[in-house]
PDB file of C-alpha atoms in Angstrom:
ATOM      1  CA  UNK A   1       3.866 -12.243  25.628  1.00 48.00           C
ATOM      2  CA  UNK A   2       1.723  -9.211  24.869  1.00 45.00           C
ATOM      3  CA  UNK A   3       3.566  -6.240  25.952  1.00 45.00           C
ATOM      4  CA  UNK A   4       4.044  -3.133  24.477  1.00 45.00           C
ATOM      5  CA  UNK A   5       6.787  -0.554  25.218  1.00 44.00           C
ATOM      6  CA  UNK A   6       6.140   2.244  27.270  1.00 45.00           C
ATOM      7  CA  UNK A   7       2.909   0.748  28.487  1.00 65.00           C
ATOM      8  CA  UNK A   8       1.334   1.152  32.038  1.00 77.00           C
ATOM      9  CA  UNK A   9      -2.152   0.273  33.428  1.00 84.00           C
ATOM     10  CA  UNK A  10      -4.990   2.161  34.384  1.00 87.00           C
ATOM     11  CA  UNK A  11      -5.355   3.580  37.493  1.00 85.00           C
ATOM     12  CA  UNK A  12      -8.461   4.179  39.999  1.00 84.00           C
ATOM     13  CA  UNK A  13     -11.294   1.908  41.275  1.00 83.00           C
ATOM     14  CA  UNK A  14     -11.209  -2.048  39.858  1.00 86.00           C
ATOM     15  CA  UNK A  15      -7.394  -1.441  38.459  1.00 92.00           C
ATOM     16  CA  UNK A  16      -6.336  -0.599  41.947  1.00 92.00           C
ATOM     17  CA  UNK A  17      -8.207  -3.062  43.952  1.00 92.00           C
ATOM     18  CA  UNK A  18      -6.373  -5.450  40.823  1.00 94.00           C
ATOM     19  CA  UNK A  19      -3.272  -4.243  41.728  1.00 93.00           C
ATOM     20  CA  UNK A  20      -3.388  -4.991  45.403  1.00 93.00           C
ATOM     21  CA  UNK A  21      -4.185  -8.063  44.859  1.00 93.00           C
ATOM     22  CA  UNK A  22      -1.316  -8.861  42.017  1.00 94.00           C
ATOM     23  CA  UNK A  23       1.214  -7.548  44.727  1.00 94.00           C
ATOM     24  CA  UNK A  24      -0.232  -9.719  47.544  1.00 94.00           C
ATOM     25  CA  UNK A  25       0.234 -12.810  44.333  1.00 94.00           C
ATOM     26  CA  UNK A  26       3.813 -11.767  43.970  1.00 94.00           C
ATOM     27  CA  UNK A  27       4.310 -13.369  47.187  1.00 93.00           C
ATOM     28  CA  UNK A  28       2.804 -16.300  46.930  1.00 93.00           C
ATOM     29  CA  UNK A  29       1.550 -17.725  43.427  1.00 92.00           C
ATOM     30  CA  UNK A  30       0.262 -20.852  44.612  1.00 93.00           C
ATOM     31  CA  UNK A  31      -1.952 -18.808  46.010  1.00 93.00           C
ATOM     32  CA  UNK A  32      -5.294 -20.119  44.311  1.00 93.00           C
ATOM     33  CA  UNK A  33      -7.522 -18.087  46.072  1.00 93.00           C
ATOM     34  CA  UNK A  34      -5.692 -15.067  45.170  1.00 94.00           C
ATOM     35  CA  UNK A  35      -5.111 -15.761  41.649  1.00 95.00           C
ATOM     36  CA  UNK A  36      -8.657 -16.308  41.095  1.00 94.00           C
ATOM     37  CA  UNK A  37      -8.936 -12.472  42.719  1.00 94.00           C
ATOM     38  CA  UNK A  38      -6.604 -11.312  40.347  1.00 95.00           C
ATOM     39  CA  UNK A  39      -8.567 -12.876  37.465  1.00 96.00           C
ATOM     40  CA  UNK A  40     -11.819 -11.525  38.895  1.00 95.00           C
ATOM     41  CA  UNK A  41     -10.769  -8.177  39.367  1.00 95.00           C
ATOM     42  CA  UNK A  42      -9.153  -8.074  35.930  1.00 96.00           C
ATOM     43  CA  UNK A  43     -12.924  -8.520  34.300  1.00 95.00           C
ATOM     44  CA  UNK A  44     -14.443  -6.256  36.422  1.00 94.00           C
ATOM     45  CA  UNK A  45     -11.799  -3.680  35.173  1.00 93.00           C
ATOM     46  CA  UNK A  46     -11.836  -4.106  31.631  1.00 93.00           C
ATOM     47  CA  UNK A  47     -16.025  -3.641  32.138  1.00 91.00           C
ATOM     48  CA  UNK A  48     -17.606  -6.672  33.323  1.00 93.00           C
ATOM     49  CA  UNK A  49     -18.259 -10.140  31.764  1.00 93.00           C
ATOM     50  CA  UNK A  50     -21.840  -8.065  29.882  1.00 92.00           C
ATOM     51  CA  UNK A  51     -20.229  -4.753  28.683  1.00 91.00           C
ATOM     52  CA  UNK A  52     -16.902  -6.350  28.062  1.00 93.00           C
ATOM     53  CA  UNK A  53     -18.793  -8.990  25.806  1.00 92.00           C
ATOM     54  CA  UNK A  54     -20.983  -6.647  23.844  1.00 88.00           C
ATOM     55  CA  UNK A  55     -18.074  -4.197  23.497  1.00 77.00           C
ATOM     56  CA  UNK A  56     -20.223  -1.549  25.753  1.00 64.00           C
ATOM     57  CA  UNK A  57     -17.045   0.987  27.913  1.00 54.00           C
ATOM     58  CA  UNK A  58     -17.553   0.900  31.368  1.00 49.00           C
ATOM     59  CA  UNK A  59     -18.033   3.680  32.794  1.00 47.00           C
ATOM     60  CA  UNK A  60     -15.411   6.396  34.433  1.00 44.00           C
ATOM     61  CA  UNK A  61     -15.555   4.745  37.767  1.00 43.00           C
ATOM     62  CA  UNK A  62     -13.816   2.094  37.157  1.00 45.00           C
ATOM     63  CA  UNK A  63     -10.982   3.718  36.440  1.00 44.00           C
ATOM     64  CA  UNK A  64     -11.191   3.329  31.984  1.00 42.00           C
ATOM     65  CA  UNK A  65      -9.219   5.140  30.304  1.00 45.00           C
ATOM     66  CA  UNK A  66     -10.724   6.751  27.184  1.00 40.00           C
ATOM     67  CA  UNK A  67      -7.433   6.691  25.099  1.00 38.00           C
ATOM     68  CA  UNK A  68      -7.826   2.714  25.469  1.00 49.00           C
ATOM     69  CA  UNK A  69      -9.834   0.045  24.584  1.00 51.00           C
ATOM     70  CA  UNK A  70     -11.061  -2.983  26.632  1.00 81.00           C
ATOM     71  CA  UNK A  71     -13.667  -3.549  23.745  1.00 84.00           C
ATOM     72  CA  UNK A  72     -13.596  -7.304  22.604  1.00 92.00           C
ATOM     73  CA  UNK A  73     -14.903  -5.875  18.940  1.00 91.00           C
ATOM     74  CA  UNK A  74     -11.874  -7.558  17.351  1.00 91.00           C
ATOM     75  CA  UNK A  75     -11.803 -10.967  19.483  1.00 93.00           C
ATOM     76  CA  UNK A  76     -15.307 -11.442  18.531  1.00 93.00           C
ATOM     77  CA  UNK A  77     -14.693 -10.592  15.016  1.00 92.00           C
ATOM     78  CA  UNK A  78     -11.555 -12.529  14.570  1.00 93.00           C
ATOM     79  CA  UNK A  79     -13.529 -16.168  16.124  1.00 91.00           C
ATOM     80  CA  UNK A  80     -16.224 -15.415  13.708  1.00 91.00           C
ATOM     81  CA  UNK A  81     -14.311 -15.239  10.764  1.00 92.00           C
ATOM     82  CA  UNK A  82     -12.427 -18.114  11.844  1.00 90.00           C
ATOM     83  CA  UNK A  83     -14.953 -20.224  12.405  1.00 88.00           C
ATOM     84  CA  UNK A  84     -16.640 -19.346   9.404  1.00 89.00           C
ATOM     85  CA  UNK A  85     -13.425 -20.501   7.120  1.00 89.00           C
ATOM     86  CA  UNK A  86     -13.268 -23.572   9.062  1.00 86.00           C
ATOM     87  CA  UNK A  87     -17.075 -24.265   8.778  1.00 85.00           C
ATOM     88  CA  UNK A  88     -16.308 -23.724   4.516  1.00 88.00           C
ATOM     89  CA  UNK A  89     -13.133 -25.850   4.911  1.00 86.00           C
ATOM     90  CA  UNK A  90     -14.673 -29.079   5.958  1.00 83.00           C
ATOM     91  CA  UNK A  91     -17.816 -28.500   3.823  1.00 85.00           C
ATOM     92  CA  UNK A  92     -15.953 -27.368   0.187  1.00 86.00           C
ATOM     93  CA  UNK A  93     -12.344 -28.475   1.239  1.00 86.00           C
ATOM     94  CA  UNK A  94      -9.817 -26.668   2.609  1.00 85.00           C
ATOM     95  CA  UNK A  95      -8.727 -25.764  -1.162  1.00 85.00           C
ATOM     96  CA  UNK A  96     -11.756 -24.391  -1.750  1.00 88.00           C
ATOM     97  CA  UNK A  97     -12.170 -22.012   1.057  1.00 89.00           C
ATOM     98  CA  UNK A  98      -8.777 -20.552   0.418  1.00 87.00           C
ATOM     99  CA  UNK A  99      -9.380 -19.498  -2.910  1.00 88.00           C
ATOM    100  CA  UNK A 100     -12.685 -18.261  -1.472  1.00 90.00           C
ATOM    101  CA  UNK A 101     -11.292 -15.573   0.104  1.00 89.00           C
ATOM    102  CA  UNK A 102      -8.355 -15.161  -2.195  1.00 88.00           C
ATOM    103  CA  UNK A 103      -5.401 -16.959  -0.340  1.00 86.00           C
ATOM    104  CA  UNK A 104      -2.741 -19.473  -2.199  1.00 76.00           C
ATOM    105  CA  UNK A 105      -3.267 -22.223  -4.232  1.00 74.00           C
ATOM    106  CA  UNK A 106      -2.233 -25.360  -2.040  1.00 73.00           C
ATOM    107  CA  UNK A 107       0.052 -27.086  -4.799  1.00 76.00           C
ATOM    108  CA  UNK A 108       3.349 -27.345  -3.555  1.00 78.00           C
ATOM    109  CA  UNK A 109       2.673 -25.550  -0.261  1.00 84.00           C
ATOM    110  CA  UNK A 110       3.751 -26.908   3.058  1.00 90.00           C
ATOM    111  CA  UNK A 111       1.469 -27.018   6.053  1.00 92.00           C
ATOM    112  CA  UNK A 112       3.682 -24.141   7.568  1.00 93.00           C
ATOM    113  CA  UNK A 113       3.429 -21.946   4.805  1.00 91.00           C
ATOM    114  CA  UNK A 114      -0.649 -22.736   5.308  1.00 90.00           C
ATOM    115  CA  UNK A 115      -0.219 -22.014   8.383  1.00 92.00           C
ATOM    116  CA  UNK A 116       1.285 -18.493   7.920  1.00 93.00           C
ATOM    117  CA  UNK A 117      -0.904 -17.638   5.600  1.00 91.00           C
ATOM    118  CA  UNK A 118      -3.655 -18.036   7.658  1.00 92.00           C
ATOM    119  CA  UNK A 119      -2.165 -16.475  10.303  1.00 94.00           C
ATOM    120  CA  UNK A 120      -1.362 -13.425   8.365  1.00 93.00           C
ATOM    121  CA  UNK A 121      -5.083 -13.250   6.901  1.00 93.00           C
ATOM    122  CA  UNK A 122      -7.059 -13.454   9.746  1.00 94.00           C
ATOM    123  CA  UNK A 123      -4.568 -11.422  12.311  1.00 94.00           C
ATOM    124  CA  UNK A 124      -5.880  -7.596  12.725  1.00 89.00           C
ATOM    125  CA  UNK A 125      -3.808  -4.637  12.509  1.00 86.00           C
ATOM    126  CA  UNK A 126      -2.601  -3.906  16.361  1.00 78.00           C
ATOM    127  CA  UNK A 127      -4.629  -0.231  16.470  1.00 78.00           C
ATOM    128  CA  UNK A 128      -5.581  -1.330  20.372  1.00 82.00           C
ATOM    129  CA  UNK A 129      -4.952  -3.936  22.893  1.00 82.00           C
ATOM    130  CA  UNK A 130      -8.135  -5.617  21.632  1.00 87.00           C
ATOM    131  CA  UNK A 131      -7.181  -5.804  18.254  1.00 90.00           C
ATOM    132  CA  UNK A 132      -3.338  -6.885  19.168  1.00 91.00           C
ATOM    133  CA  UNK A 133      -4.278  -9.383  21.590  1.00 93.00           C
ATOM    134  CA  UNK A 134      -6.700 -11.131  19.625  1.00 94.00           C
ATOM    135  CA  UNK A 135      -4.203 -11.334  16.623  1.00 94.00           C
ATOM    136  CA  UNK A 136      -1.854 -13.202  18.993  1.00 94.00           C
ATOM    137  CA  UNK A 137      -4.804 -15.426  19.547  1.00 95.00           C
ATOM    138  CA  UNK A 138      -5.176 -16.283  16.134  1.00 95.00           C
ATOM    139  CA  UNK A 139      -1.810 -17.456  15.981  1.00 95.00           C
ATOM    140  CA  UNK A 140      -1.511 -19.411  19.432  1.00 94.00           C
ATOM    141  CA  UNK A 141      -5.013 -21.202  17.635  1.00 92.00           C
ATOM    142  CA  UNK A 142      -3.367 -22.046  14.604  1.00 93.00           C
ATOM    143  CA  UNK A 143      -0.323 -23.346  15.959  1.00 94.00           C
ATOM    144  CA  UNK A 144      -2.257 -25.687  18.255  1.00 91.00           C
ATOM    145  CA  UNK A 145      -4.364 -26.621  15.496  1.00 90.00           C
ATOM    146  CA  UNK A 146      -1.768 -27.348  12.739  1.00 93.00           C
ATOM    147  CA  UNK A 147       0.690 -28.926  15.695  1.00 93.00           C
ATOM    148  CA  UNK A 148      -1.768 -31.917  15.162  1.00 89.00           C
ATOM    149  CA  UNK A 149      -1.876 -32.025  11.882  1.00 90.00           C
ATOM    150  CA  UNK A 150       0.951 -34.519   9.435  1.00 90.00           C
ATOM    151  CA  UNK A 151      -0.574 -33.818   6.599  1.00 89.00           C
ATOM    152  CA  UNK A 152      -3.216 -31.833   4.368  1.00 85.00           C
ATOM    153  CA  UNK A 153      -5.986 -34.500   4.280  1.00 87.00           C
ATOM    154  CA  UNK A 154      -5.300 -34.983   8.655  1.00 89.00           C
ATOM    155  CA  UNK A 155      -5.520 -30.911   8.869  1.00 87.00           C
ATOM    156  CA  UNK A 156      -9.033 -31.170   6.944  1.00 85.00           C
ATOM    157  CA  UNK A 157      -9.900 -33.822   9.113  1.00 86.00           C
ATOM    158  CA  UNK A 158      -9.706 -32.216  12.534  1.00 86.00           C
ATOM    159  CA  UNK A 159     -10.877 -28.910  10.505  1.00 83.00           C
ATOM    160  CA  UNK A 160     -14.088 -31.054  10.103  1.00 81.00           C
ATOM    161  CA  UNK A 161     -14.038 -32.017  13.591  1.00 79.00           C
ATOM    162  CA  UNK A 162     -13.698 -28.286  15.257  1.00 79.00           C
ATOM    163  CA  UNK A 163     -17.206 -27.937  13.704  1.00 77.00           C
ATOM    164  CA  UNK A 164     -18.828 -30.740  16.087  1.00 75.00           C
ATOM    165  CA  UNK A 165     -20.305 -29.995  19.189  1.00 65.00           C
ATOM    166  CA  UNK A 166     -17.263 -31.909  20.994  1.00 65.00           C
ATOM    167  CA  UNK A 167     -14.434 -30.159  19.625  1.00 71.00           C
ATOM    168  CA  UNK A 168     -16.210 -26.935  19.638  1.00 68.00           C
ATOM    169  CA  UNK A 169     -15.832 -26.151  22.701  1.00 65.00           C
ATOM    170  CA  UNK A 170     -12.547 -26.776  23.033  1.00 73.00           C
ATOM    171  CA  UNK A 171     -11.902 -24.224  19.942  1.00 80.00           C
ATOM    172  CA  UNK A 172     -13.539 -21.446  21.368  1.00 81.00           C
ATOM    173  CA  UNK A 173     -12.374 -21.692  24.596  1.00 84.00           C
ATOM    174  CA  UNK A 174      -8.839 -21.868  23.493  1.00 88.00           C
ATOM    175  CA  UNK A 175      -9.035 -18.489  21.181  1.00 92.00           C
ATOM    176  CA  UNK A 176     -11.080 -16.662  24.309  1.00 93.00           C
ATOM    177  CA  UNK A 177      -8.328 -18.109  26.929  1.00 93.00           C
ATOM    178  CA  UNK A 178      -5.393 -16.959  24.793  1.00 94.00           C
ATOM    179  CA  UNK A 179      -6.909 -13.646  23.892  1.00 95.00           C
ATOM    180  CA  UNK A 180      -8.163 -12.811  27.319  1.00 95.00           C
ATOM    181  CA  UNK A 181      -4.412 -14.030  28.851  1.00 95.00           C
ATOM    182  CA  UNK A 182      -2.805 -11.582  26.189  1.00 94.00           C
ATOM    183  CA  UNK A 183      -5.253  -8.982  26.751  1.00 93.00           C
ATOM    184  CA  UNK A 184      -4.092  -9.317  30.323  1.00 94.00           C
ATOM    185  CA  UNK A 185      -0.445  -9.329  29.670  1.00 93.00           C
ATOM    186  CA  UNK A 186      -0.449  -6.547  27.212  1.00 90.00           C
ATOM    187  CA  UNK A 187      -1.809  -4.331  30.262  1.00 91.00           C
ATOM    188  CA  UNK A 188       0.124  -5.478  33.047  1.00 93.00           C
ATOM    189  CA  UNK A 189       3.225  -7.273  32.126  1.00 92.00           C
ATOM    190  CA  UNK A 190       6.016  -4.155  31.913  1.00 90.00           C
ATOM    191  CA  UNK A 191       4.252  -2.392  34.786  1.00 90.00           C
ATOM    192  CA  UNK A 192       5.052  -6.197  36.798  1.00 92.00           C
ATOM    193  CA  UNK A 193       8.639  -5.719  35.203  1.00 92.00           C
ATOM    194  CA  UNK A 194       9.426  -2.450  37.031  1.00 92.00           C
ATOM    195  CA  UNK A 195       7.937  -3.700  40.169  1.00 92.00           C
ATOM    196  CA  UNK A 196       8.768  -7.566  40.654  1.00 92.00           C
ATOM    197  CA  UNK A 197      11.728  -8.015  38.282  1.00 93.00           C
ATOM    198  CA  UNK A 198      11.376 -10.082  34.922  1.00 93.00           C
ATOM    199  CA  UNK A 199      11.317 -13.943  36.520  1.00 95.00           C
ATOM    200  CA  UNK A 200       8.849 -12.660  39.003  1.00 94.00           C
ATOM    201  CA  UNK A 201       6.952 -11.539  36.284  1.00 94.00           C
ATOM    202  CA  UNK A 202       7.153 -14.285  33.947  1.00 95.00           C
ATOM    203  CA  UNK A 203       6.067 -16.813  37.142  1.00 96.00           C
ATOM    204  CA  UNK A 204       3.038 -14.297  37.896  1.00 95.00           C
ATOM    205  CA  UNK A 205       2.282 -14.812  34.317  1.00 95.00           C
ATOM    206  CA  UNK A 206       1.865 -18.145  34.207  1.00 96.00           C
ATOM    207  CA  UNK A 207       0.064 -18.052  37.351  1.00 96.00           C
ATOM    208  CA  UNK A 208      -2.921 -15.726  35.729  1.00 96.00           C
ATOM    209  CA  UNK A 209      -2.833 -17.978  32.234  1.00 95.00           C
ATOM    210  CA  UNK A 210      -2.935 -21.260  34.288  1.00 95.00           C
ATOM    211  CA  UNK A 211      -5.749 -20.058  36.201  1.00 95.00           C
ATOM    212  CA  UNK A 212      -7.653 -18.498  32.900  1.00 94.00           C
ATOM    213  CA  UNK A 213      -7.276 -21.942  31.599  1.00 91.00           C
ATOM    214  CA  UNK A 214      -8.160 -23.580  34.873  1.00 90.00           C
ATOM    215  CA  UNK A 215     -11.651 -21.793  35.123  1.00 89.00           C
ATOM    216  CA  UNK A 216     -12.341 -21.871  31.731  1.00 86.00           C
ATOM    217  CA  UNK A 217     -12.219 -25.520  31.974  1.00 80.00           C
ATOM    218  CA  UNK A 218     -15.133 -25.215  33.765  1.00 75.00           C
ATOM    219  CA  UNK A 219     -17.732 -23.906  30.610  1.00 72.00           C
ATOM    220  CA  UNK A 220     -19.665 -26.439  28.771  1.00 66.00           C
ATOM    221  CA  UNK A 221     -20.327 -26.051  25.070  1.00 62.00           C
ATOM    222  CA  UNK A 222     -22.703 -28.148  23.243  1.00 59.00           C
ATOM    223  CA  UNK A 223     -24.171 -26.430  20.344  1.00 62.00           C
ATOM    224  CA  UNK A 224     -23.280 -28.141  16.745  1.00 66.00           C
ATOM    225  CA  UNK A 225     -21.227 -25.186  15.047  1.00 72.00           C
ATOM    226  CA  UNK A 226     -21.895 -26.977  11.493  1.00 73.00           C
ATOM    227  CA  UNK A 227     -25.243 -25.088  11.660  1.00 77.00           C
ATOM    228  CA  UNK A 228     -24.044 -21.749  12.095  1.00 83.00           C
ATOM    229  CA  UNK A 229     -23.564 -18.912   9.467  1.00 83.00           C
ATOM    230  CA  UNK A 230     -20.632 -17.410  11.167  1.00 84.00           C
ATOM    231  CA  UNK A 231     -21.317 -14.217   8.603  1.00 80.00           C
ATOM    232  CA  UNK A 232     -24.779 -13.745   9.939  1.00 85.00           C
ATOM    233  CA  UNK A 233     -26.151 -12.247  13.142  1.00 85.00           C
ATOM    234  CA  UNK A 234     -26.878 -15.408  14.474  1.00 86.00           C
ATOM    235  CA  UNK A 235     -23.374 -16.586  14.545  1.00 86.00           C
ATOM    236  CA  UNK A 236     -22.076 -12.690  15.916  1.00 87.00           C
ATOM    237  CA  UNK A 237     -24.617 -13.387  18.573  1.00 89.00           C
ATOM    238  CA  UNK A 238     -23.624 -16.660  18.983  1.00 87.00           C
ATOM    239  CA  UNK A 239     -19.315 -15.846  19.223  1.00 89.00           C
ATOM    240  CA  UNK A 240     -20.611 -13.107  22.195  1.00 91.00           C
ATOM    241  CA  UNK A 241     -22.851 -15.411  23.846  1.00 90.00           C
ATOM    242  CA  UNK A 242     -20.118 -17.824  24.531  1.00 89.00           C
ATOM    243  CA  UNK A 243     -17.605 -14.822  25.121  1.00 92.00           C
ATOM    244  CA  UNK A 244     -20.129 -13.634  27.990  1.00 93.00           C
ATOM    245  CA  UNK A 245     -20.387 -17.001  29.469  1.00 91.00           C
ATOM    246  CA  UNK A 246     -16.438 -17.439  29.554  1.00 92.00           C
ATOM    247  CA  UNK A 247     -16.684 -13.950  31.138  1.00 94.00           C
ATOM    248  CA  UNK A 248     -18.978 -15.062  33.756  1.00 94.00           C
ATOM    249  CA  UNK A 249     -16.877 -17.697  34.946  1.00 93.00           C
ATOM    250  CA  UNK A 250     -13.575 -15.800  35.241  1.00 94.00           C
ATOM    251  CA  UNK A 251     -15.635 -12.456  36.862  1.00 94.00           C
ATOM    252  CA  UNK A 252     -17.000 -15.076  39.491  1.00 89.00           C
ATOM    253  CA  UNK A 253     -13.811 -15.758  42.052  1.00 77.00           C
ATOM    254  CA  UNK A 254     -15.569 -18.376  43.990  1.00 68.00           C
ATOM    255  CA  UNK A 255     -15.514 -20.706  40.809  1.00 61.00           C
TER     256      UNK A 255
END
């Protein structure tokens, strides 16, 4: 869970409106109405689902903080590189796109030590929440990923299969639920701690992530990745695009 030590929230307009509404959860987290609040008021604090998405601050009213960043630079840089090795992966083989960007030689590797590796390379160094929570991301991605995989021709397999327009959706939305769940943990979870107590905490948790996920569910994702040049403006445009829309969604509390 995305926490760091000595860590508290922002304070003034959106943060405390967020807040009230995460105390008023603490009672009650089958409260859907209010966890969809919480979720709401959470975008709206970090900037909105626009400026959030284009990595534009908000502005001092709703409370930012200047010595933090709510910028999703890293998230969106992170899913494009991603992407972009998985795109060369089930074109040139996964082989090939390691040694493409200088990673091991798969001979007597095991699909864990792949996994680590790719882990490793594509996780940012934790300068901000963005860039922390978006490495945690990356590795709740490639767990799920390699979870399904037995072997090194199945992992190329559903490598190949993240690029069509069926399983891309279900890629991107996972990266942008995790990220945006640690994103929201990383700011909130020790300041819940000190208030609720650590099961408290860990239930309220759940209750944000479930709902993240639950709303999420909700965006529909159709475009053939295969097509994309994930180094290229088109593909940055495309990684915010879909970031924005996710946004959308979560901002909106009637969903």
């Amino acid at each position: 869970m995305g926490t760091s030590s000595g860590y508290s929230p922002p304070t003034g307009g959106d943060w405390n409106s967020l807040k009230r509404h995460l105390r008023t959860l603490s009672d009650d987290t089958t409260n859907d109405v209010e966890a969809k609040k919480v979720v709401s008021k959470f975008i709206k604090a970090i900037g909105g689902a626009e400026a959030f998405a284009s990595g534009r601050r908000p502005t001092s009213s709703s409370g930012f903080d200047s010595q933090r960043s709510y910028s999703s630079a890293a998230a969106r840089r992170v899913s494009s590189s991603i992407l972009g090795f998985i795109g060369d992966a089930s074109k040139s083989g996964l082989q090939q796109a390691l040694i493409d960007r200088g990673l091991i030689n798969l001979k007597g590797k095991s699909l864990d030590e792949i996994k680590e590796t790719l882990i490793e390379f594509f996780s940012e160094p934790a300068v901000d929440g963005d860039a922390e929570a978006a490495s945690r991301a990356v590795a709740k991605v490639f767990e799920d990923i390699f979870e399904r995989a037995e072997s090194e021709a199945q992992l190329e397999r559903i490598f190949s299969n993240i690029m069509s327009p069926d399983e891309s959706e279900m890629f991107l939305c996972s990266f942008y639920e995790h990220y945006l769940y640690e994103l929201f943990a990383r700011t909130f979870f020790e300041d819940m701690m000190s208030k609720f107590g650590r099961e408290k905490s860990i239930e309220l948790s759940e209750t944000v992530q479930d709902t993240i996920k639950a709303k999420i569910q909700r965006f529909q994702c159709t475009k053939d990745l295969s097509k994309i040049d994930f180094n290229s403006p088109e593909g940055q445009t495309f990684v915010q695009g879909i970031l924005q829309n996710i946004l959308e969604i979560l901002e909106d509390e009637h969903e």
